[in-house]
N, CA, C and O atoms as a CHARMM CRD file, in Angstrom:
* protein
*
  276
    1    1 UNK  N    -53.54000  50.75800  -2.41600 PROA 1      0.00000
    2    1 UNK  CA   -53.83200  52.08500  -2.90200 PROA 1      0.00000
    3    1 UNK  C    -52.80200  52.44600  -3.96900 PROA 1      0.00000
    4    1 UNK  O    -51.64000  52.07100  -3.81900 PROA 1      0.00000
    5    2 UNK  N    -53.17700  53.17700  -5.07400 PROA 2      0.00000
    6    2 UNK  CA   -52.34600  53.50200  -6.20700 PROA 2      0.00000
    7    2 UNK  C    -52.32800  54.88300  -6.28400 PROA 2      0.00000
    8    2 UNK  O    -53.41700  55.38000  -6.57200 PROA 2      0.00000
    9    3 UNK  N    -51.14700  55.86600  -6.06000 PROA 3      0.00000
   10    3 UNK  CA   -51.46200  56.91800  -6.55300 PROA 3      0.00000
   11    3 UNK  C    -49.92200  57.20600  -8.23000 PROA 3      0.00000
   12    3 UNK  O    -48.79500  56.80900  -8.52600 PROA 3      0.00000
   13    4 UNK  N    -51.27600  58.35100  -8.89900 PROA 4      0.00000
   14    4 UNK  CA   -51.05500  58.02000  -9.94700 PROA 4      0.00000
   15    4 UNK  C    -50.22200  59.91000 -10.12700 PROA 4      0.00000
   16    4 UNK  O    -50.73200  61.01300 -10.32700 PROA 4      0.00000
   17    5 UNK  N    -48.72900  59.42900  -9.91800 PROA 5      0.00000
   18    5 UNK  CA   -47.97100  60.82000  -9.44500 PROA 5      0.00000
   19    5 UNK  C    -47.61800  61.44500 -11.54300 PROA 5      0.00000
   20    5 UNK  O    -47.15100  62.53700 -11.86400 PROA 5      0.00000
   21    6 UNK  N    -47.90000  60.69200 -12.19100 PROA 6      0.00000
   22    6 UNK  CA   -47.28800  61.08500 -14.10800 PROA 6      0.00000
   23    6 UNK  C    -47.68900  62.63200 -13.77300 PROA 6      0.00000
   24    6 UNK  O    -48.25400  63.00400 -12.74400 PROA 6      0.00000
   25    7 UNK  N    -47.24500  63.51000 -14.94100 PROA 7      0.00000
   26    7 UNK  CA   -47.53200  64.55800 -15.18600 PROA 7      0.00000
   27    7 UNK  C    -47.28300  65.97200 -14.34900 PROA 7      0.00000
   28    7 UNK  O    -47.61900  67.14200 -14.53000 PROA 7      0.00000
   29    8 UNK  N    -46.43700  65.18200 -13.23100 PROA 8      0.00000
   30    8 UNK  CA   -46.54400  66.37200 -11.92400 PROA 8      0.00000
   31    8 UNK  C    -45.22800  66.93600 -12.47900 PROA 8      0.00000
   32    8 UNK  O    -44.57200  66.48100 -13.41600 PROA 8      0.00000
   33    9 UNK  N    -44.89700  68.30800 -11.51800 PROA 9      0.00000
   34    9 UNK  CA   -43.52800  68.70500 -11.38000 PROA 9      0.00000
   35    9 UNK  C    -42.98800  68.50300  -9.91600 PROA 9      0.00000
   36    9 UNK  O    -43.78400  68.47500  -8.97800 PROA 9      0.00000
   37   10 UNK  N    -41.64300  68.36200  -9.72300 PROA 10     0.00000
   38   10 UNK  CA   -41.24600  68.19700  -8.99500 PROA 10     0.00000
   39   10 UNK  C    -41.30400  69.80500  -8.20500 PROA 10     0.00000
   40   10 UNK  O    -41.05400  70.92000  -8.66400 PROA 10     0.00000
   41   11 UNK  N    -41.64200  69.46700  -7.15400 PROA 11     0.00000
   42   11 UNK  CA   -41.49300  68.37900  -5.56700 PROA 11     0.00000
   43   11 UNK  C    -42.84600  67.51500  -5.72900 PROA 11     0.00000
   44   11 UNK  O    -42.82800  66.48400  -5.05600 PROA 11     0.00000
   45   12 UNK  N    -44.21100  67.76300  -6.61300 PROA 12     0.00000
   46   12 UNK  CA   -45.43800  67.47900  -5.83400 PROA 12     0.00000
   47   12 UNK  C    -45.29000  66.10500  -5.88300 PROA 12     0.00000
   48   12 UNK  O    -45.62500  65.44900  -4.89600 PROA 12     0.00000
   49   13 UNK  N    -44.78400  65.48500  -7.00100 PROA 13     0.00000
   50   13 UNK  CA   -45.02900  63.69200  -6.91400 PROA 13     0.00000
   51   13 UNK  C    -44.62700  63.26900  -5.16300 PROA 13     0.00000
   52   13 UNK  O    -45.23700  62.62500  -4.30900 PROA 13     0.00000
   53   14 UNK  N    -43.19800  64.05200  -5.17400 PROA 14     0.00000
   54   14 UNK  CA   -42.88400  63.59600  -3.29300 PROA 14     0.00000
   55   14 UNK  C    -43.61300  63.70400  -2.26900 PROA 14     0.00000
   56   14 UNK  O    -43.81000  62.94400  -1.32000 PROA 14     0.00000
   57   15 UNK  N    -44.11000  64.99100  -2.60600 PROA 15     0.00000
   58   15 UNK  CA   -44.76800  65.47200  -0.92500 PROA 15     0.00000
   59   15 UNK  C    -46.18300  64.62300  -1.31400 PROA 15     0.00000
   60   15 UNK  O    -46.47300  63.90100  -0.36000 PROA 15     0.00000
   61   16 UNK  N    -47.24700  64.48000  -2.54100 PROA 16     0.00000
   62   16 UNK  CA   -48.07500  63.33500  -2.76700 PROA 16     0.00000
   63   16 UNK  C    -47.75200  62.31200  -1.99300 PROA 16     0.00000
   64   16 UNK  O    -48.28500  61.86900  -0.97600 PROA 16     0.00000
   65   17 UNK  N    -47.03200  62.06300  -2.45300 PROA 17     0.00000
   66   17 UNK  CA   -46.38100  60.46400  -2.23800 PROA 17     0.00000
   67   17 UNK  C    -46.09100  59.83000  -0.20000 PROA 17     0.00000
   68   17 UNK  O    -46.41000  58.80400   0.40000 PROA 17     0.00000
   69   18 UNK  N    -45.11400  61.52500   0.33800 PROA 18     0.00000
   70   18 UNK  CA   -45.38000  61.27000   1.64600 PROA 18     0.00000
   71   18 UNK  C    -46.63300  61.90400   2.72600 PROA 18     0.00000
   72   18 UNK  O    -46.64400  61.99200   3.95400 PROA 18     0.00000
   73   19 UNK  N    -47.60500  62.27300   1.73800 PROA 19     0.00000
   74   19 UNK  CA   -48.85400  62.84400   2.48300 PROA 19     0.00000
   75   19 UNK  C    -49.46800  61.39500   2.62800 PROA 19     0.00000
   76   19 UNK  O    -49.81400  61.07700   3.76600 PROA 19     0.00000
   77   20 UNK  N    -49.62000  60.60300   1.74700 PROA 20     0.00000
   78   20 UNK  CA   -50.27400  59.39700   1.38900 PROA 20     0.00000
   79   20 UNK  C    -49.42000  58.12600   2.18400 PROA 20     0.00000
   80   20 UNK  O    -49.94500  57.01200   2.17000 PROA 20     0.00000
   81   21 UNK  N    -48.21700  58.29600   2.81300 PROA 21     0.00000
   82   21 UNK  CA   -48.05200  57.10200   3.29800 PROA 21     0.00000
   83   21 UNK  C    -47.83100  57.44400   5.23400 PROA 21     0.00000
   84   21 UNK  O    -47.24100  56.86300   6.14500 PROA 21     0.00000
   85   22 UNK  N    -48.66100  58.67200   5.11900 PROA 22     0.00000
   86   22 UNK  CA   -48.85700  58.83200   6.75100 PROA 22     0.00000
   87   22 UNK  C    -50.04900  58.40600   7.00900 PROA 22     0.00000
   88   22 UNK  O    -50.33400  58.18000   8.18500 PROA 22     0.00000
   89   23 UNK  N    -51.02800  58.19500   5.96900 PROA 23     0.00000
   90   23 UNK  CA   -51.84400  57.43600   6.49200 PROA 23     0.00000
   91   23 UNK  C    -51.96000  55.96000   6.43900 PROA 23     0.00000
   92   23 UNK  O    -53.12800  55.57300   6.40700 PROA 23     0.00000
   93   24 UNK  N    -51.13000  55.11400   6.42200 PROA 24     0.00000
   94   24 UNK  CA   -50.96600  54.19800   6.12500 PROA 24     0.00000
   95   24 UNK  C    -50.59000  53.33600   7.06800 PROA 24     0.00000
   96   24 UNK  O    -49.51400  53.64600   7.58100 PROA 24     0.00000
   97   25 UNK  N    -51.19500  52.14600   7.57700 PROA 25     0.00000
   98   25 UNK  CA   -50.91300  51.55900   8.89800 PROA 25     0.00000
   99   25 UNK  C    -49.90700  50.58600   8.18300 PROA 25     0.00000
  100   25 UNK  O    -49.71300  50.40600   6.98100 PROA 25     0.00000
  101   26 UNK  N    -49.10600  49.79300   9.71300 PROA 26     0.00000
  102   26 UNK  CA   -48.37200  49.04200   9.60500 PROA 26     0.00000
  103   26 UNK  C    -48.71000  47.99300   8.83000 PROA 26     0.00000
  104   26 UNK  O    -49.90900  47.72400   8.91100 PROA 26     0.00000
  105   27 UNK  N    -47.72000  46.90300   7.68700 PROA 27     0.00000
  106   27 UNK  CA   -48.28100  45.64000   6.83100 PROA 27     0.00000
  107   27 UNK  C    -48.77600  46.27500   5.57700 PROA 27     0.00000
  108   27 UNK  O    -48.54000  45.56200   4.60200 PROA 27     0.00000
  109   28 UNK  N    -49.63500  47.84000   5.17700 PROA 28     0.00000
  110   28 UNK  CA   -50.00100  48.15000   4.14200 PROA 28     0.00000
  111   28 UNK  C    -49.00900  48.76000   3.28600 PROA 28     0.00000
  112   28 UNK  O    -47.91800  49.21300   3.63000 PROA 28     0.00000
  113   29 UNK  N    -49.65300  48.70600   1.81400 PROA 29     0.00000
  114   29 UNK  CA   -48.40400  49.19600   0.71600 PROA 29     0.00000
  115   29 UNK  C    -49.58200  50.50600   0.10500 PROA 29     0.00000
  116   29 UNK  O    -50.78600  50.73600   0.21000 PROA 29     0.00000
  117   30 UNK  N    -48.43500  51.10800  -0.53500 PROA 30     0.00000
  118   30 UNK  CA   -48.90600  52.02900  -1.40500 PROA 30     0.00000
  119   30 UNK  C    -48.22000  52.08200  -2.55500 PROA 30     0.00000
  120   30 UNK  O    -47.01000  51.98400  -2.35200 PROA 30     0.00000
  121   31 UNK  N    -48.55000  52.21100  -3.81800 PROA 31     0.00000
  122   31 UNK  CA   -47.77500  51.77200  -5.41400 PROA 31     0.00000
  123   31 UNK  C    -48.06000  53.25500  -5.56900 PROA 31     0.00000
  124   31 UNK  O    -48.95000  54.06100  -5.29300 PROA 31     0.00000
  125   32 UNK  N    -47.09700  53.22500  -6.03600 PROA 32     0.00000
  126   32 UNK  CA   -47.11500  55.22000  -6.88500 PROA 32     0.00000
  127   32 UNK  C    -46.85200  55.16100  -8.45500 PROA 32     0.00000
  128   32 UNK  O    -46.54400  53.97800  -8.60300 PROA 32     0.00000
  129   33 UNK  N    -46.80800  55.63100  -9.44700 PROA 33     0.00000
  130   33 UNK  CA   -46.06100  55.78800 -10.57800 PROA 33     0.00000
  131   33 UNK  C    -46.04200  57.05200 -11.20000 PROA 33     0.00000
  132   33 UNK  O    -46.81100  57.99100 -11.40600 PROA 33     0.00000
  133   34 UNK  N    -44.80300  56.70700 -11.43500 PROA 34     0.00000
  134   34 UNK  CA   -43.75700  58.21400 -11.37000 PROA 34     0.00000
  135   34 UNK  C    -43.43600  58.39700 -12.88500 PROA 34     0.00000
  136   34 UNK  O    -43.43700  57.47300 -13.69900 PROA 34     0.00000
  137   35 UNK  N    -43.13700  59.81700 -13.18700 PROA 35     0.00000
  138   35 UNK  CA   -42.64900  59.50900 -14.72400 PROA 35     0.00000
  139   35 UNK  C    -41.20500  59.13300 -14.34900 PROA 35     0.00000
  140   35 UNK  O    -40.82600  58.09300 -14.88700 PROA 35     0.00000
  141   36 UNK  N    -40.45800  59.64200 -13.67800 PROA 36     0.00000
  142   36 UNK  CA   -38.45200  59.23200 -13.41100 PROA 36     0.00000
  143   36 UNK  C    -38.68600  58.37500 -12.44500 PROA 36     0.00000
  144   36 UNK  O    -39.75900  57.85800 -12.13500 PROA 36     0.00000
  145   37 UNK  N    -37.56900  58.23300 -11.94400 PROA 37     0.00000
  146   37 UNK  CA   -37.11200  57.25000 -10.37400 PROA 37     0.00000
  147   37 UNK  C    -37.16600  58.49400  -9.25400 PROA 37     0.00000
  148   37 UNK  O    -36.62400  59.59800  -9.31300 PROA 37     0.00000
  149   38 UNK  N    -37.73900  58.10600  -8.55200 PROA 38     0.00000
  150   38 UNK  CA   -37.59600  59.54400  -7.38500 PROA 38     0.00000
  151   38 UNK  C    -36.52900  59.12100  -6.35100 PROA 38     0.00000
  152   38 UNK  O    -36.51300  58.17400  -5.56400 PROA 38     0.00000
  153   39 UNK  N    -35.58800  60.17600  -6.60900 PROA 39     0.00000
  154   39 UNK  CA   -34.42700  59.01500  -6.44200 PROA 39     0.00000
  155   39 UNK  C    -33.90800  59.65600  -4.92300 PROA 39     0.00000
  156   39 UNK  O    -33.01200  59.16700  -4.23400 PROA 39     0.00000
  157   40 UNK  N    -34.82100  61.03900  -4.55300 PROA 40     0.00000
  158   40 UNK  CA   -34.73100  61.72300  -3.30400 PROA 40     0.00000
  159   40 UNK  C    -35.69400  61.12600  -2.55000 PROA 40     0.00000
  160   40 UNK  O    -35.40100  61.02400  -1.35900 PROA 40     0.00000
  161   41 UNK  N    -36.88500  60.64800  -2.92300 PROA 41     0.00000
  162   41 UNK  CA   -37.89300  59.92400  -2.50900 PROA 41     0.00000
  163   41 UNK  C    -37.11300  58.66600  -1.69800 PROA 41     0.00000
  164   41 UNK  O    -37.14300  58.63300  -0.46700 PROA 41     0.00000
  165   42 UNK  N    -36.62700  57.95100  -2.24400 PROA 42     0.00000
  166   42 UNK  CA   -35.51300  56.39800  -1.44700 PROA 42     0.00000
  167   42 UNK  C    -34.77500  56.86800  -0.36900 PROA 42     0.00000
  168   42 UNK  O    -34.53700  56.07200   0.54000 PROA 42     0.00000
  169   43 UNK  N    -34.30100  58.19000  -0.28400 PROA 43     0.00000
  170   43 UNK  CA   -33.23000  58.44900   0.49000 PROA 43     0.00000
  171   43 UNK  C    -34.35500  59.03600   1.74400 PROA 43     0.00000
  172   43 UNK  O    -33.82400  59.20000   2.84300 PROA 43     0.00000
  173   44 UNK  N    -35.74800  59.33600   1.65600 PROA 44     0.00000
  174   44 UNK  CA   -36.82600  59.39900   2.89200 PROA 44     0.00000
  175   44 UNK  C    -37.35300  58.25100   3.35100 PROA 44     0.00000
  176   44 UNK  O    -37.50000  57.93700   4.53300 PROA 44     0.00000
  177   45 UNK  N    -37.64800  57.60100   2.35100 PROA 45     0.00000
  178   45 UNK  CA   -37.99600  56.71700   2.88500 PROA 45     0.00000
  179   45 UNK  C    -36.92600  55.37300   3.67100 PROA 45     0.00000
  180   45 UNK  O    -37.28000  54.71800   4.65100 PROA 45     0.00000
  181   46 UNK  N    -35.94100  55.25800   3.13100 PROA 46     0.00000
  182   46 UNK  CA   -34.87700  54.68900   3.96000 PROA 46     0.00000
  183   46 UNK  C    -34.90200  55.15300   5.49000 PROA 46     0.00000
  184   46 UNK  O    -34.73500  54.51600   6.53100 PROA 46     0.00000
  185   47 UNK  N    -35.12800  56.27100   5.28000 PROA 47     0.00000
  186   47 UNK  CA   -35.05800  57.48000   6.66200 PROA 47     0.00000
  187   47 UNK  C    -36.36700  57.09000   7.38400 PROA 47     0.00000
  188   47 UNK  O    -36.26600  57.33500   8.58600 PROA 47     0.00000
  189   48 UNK  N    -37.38700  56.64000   7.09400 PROA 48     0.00000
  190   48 UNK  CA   -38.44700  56.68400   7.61200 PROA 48     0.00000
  191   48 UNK  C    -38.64100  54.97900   8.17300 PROA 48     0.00000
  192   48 UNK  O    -39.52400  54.55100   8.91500 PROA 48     0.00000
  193   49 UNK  N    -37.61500  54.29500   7.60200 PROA 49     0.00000
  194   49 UNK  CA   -38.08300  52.79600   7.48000 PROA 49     0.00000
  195   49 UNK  C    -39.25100  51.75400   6.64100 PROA 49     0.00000
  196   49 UNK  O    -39.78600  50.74500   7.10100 PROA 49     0.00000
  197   50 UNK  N    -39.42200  52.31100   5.39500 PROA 50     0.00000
  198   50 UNK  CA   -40.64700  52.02600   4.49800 PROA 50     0.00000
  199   50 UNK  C    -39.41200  51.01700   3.84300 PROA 50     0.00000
  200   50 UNK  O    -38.20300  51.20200   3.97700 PROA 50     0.00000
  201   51 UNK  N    -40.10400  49.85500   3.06700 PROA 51     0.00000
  202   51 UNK  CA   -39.46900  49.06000   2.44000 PROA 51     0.00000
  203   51 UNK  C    -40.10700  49.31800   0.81900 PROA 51     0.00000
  204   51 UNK  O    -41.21300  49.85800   0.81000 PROA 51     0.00000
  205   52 UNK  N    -39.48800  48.96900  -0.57600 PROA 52     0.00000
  206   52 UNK  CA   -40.04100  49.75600  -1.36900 PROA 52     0.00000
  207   52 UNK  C    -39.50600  48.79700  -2.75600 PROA 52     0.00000
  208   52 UNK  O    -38.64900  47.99100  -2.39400 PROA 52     0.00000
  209   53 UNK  N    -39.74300  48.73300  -3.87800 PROA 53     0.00000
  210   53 UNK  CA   -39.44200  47.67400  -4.80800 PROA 53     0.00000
  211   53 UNK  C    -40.19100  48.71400  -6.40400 PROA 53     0.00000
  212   53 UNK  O    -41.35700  48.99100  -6.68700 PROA 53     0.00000
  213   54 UNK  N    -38.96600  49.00700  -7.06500 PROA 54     0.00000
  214   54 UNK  CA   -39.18000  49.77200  -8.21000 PROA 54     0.00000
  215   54 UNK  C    -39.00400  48.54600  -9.48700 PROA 54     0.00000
  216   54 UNK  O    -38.16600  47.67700  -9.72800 PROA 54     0.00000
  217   55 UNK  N    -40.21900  48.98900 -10.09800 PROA 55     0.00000
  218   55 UNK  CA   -39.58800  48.29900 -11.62000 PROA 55     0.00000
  219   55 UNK  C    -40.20100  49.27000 -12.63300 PROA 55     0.00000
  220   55 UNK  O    -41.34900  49.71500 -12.66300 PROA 55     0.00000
  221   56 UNK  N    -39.37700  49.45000 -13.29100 PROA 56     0.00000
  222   56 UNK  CA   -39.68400  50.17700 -14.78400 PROA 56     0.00000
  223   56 UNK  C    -40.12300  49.31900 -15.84200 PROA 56     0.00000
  224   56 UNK  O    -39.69400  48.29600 -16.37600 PROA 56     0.00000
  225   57 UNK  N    -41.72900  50.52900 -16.05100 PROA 57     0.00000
  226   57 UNK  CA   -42.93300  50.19800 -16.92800 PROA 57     0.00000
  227   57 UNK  C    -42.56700  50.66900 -18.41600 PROA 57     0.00000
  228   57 UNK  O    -41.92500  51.64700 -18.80000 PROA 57     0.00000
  229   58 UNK  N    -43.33000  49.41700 -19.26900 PROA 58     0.00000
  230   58 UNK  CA   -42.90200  49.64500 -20.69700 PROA 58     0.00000
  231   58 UNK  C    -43.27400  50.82300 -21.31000 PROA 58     0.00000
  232   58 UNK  O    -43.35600  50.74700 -22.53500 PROA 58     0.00000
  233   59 UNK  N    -43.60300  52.24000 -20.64200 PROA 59     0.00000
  234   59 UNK  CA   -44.06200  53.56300 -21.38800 PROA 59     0.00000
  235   59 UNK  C    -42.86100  54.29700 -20.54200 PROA 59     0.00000
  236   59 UNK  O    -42.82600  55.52600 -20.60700 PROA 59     0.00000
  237   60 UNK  N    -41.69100  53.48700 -19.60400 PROA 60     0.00000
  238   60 UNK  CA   -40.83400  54.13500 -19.34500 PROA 60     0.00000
  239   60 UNK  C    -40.63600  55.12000 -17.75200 PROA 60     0.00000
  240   60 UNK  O    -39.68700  55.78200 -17.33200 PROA 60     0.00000
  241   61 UNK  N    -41.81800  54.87000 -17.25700 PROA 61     0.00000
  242   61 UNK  CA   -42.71900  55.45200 -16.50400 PROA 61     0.00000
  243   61 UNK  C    -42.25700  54.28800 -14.97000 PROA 61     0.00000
  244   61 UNK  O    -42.10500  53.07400 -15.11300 PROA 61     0.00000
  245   62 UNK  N    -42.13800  54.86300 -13.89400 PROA 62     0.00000
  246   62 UNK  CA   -41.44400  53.62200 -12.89200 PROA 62     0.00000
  247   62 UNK  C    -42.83200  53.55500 -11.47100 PROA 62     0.00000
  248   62 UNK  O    -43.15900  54.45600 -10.69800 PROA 62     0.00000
  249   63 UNK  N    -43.34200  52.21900 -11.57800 PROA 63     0.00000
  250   63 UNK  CA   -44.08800  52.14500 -10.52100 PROA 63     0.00000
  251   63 UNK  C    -43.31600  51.39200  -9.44000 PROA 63     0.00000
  252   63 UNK  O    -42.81700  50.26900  -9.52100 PROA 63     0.00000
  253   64 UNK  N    -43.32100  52.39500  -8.22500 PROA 64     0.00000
  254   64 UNK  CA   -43.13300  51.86500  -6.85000 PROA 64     0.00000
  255   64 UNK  C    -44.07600  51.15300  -5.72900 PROA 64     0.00000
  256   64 UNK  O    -45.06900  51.55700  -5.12500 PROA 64     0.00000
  257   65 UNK  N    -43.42000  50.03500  -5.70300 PROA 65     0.00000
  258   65 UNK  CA   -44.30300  49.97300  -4.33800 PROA 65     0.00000
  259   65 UNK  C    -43.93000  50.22700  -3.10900 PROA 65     0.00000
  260   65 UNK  O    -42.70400  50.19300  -3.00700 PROA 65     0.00000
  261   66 UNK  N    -44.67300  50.55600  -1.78100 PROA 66     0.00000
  262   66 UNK  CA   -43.59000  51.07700  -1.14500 PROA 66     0.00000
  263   66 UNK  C    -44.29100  50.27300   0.17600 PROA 66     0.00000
  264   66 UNK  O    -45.49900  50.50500   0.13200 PROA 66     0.00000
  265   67 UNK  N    -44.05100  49.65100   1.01100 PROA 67     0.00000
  266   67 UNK  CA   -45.07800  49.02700   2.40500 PROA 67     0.00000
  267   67 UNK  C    -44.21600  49.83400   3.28100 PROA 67     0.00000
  268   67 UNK  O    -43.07600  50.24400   3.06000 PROA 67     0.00000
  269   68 UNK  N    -45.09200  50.01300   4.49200 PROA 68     0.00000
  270   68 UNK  CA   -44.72100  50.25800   5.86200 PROA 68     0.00000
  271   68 UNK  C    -44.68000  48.93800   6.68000 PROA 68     0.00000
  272   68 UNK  O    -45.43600  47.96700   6.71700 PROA 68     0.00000
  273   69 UNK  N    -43.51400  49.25300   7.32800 PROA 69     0.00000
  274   69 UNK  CA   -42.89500  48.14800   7.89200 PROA 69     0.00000
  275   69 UNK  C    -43.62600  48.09200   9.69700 PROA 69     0.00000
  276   69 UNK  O    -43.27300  47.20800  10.47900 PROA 69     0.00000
């Protein structure tokens, strides 16, 4: 599943982002892309136990992936 967080203001890309990975069973990922690094976003999900792998896209723009563990 891809959700496509560009254009938001902050908080909504986050709370998007953790509405969408409560539904998400164990083994599945969810890719987000963000216009910044959500860099409060890492510090929940650390908290939550999600494993997660950022790389920054050539429009500058950072897609995450994020699996539940």
């Amino acid at each position: 599943m891809i959700l496509d967080n560009r254009g938001l203001e902050p908080p909504q890309p986050m709370m998007r982002t953790l509405a969408a990975l409560e539904k998400l069973k164990s083994g599945e990922t969810l890719t987000i892309i963000n216009d910044r690094r959500p860099m409060f976003l890492y510090e929940q999900l650390d908290e939550l136990g999600y494993s997660y792998e950022t790389v920054e896209r050539d429009d500058g723009s950072f897609e995450i992936t994020i699996t539940k563990e």
